[in-house]
mmCIF file of C-alpha atoms and ligand atoms in Angstrom:
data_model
loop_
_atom_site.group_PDB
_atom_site.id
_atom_site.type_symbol
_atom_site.label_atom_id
_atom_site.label_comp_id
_atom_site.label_asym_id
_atom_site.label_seq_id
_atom_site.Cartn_x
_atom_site.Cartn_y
_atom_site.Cartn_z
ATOM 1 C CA UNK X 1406 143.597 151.890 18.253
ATOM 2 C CA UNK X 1407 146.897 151.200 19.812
ATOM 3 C CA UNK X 1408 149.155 149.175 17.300
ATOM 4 C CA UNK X 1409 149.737 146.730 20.321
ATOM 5 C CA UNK X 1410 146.378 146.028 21.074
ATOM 6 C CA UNK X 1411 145.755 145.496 17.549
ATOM 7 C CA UNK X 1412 148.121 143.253 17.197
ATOM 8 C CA UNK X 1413 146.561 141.216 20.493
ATOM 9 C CA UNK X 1414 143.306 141.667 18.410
ATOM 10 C CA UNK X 1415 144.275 140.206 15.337
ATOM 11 C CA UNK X 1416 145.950 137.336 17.047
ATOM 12 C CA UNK X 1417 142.398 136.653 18.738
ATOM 13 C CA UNK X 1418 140.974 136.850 15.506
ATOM 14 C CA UNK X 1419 143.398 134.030 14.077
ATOM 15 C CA UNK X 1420 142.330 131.670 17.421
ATOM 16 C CA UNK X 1421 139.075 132.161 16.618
ATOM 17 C CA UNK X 1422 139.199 130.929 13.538
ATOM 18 C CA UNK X 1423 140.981 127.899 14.706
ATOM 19 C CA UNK X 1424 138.524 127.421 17.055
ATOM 20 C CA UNK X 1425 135.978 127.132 14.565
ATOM 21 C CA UNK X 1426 137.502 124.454 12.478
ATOM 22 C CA UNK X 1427 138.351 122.568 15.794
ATOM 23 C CA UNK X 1428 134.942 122.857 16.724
ATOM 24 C CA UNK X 1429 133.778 121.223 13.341
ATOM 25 C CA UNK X 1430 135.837 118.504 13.503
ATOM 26 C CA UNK X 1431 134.493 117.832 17.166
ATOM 27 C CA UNK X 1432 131.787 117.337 15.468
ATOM 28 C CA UNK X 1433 132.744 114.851 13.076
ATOM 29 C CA UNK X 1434 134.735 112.780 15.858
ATOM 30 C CA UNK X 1435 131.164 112.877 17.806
ATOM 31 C CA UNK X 1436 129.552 111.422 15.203
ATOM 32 C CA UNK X 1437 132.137 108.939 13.770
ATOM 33 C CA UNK X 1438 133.773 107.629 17.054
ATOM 34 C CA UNK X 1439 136.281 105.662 14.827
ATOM 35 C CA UNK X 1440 137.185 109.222 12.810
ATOM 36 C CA UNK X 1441 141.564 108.376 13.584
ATOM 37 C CA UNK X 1442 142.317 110.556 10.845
ATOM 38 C CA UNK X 1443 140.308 113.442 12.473
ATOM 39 C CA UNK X 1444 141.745 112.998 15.531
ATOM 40 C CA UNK X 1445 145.086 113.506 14.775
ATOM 41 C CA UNK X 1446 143.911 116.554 12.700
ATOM 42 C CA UNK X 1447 142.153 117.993 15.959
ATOM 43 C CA UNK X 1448 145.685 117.304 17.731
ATOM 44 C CA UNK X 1449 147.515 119.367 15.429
ATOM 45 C CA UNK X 1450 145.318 122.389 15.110
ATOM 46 C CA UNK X 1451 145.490 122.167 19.185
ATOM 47 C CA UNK X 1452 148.819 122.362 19.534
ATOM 48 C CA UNK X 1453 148.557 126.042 17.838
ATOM 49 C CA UNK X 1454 146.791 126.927 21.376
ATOM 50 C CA UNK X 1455 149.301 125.844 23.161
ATOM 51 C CA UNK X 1456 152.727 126.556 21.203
ATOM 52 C CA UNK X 1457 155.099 129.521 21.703
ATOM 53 C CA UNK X 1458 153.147 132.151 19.930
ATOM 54 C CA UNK X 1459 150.579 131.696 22.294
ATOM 55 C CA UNK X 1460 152.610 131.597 25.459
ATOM 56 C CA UNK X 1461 154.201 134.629 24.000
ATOM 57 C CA UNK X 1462 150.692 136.236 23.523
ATOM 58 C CA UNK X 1463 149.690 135.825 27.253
ATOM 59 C CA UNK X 1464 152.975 137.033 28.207
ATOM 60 C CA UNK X 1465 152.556 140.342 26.494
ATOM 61 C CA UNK X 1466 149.582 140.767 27.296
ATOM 62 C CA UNK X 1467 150.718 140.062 30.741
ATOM 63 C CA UNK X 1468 153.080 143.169 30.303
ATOM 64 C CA UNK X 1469 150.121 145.545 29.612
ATOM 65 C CA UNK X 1470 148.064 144.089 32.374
ATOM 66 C CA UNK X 1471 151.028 145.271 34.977
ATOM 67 C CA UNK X 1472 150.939 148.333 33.687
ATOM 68 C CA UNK X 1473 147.663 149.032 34.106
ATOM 69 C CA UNK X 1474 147.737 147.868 37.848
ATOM 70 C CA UNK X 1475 149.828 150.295 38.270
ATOM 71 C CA UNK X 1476 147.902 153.218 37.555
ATOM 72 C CA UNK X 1477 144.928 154.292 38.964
ATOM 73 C CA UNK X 1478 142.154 152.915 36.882
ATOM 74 C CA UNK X 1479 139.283 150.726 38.614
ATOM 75 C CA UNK X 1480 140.077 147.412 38.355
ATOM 76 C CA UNK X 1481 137.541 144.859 37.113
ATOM 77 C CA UNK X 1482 137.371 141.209 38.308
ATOM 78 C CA UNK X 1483 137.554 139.984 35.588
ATOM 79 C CA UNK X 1484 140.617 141.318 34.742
ATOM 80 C CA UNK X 1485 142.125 140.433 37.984
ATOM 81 C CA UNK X 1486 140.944 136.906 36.766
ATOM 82 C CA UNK X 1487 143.068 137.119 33.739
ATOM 83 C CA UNK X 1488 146.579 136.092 35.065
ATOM 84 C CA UNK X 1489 144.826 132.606 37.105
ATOM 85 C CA UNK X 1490 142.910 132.356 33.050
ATOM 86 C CA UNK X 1491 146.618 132.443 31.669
ATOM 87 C CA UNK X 1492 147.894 129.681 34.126
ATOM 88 C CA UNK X 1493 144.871 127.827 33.778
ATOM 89 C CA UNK X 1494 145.150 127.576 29.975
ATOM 90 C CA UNK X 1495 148.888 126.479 30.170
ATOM 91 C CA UNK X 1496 147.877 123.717 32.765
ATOM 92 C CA UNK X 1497 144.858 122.668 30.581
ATOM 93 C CA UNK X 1498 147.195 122.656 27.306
ATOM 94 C CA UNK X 1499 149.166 120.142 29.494
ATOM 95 C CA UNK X 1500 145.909 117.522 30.412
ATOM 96 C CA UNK X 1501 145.199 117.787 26.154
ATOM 97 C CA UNK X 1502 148.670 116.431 25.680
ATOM 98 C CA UNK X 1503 148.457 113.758 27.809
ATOM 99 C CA UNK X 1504 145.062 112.862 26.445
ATOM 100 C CA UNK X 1505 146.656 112.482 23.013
ATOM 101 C CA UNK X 1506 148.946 110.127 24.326
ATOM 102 C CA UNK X 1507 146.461 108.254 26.700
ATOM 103 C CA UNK X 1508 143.354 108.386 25.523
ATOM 104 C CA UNK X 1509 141.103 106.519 22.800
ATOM 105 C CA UNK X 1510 138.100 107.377 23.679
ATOM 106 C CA UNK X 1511 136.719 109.928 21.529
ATOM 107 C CA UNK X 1512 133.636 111.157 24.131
ATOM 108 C CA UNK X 1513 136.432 112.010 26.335
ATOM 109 C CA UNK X 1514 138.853 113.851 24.613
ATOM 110 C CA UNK X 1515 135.934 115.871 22.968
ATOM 111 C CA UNK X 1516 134.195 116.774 26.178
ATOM 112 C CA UNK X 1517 137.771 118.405 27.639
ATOM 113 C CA UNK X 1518 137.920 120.198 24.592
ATOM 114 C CA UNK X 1519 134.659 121.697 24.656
ATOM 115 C CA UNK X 1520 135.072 122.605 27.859
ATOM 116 C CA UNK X 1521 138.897 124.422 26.934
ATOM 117 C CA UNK X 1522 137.207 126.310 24.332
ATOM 118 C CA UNK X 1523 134.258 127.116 26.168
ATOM 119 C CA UNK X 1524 136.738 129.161 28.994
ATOM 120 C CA UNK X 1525 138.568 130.558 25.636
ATOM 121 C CA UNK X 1526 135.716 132.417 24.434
ATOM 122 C CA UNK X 1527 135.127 133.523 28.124
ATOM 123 C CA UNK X 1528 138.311 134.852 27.938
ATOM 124 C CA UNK X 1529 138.798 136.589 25.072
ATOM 125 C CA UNK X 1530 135.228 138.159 25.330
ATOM 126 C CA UNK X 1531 136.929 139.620 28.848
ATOM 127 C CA UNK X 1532 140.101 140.627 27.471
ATOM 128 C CA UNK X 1533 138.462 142.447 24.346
ATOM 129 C CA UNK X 1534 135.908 143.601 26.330
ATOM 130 C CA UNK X 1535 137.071 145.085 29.509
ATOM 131 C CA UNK X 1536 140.943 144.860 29.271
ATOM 132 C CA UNK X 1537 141.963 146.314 26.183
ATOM 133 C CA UNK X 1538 139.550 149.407 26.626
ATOM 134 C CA UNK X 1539 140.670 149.871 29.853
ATOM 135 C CA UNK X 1540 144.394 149.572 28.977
ATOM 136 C CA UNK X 1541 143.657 151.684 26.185
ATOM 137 C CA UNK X 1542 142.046 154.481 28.572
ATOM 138 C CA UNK X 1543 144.529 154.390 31.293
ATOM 139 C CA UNK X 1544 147.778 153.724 29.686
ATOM 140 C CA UNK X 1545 150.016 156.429 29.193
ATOM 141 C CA UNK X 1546 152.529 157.146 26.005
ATOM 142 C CA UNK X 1547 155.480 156.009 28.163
ATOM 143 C CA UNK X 1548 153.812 152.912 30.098
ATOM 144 C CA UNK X 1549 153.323 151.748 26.085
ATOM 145 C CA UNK X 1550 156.882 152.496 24.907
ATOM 146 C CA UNK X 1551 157.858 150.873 28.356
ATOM 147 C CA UNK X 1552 155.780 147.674 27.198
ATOM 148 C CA UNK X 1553 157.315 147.648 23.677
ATOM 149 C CA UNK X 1554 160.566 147.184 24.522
ATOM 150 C CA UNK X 1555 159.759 143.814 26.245
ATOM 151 C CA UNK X 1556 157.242 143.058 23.818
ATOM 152 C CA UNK X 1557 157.743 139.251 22.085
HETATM 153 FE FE1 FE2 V 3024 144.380 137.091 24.709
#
């Protein structure tokens, strides 16, 4: 596959992961309400969702989803959806900062979570899915070099 679209891949991959340990200590912070020490733990592994590598992953991926409106492959919803997902993300990144600083209540702060990770999956499954093949398909050899020259 396309080095750039691997390198999209692997960076899924990574978030994934993430996700998975965020999801476990969910868990914990369900079940022990007064779990501080988790909580701060779940703040920092958030803040990898929403930190410059990840702004800089929706940007390039941003870059390749340009270029393939521009040719003249059949363009799914969902990957018309994709740029409102990206917004959407960097809006909800903003609401889990503000719950750090405002909220105590555990219930709270783990249902927005949930909720964050549940449209995460959604999106990735899309992007993986239906994107990259498509951009993969479609793309041509200078429409890539194109993209790697403004790749972050
Ligand atoms: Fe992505």
């Amino acid at each position: 596959m396309n080095a750039l679209l691997n390198e999209l891949h692997a960076y899924h991959h990574d978030v994934a992961k993430n996700i998975t340990q965020i999801k476990e200590l969910l868990r914990r912070i369900r079940h022990e309400p007064d779990a501080g020490d988790d909580c701060s733990l779940l703040f920092k592994k958030l803040e990898a969702l929403h930190g410059d590598a990840e702004r800089h992953h929706h940007e390039n991926e941003e870059l390749i989803r340009r270029a393939l409106l521009a040719t003249e492959a059949p363009i799914h919803q969902r990957v018309k959806d994709i740029e409102r997902d990206h917004q959407a993300f960097g809006r909800i990144a903003g609401q889990l900062k503000m719950l750090e600083d405002t909220t105590k209540e555990a219930r709270v702060i783990a249902d927005t979570i949930d909720d964050f990770i549940k449209k995460y999956y959604d999106h990735m499954d899309a992007e993986e899915n239906i994107f990259f093949p498509a951009a993969a398909k479609w793309l041509s050899d200078a429409q890539w070099q194109d993209i790697k020259r403004q790749w972050r």
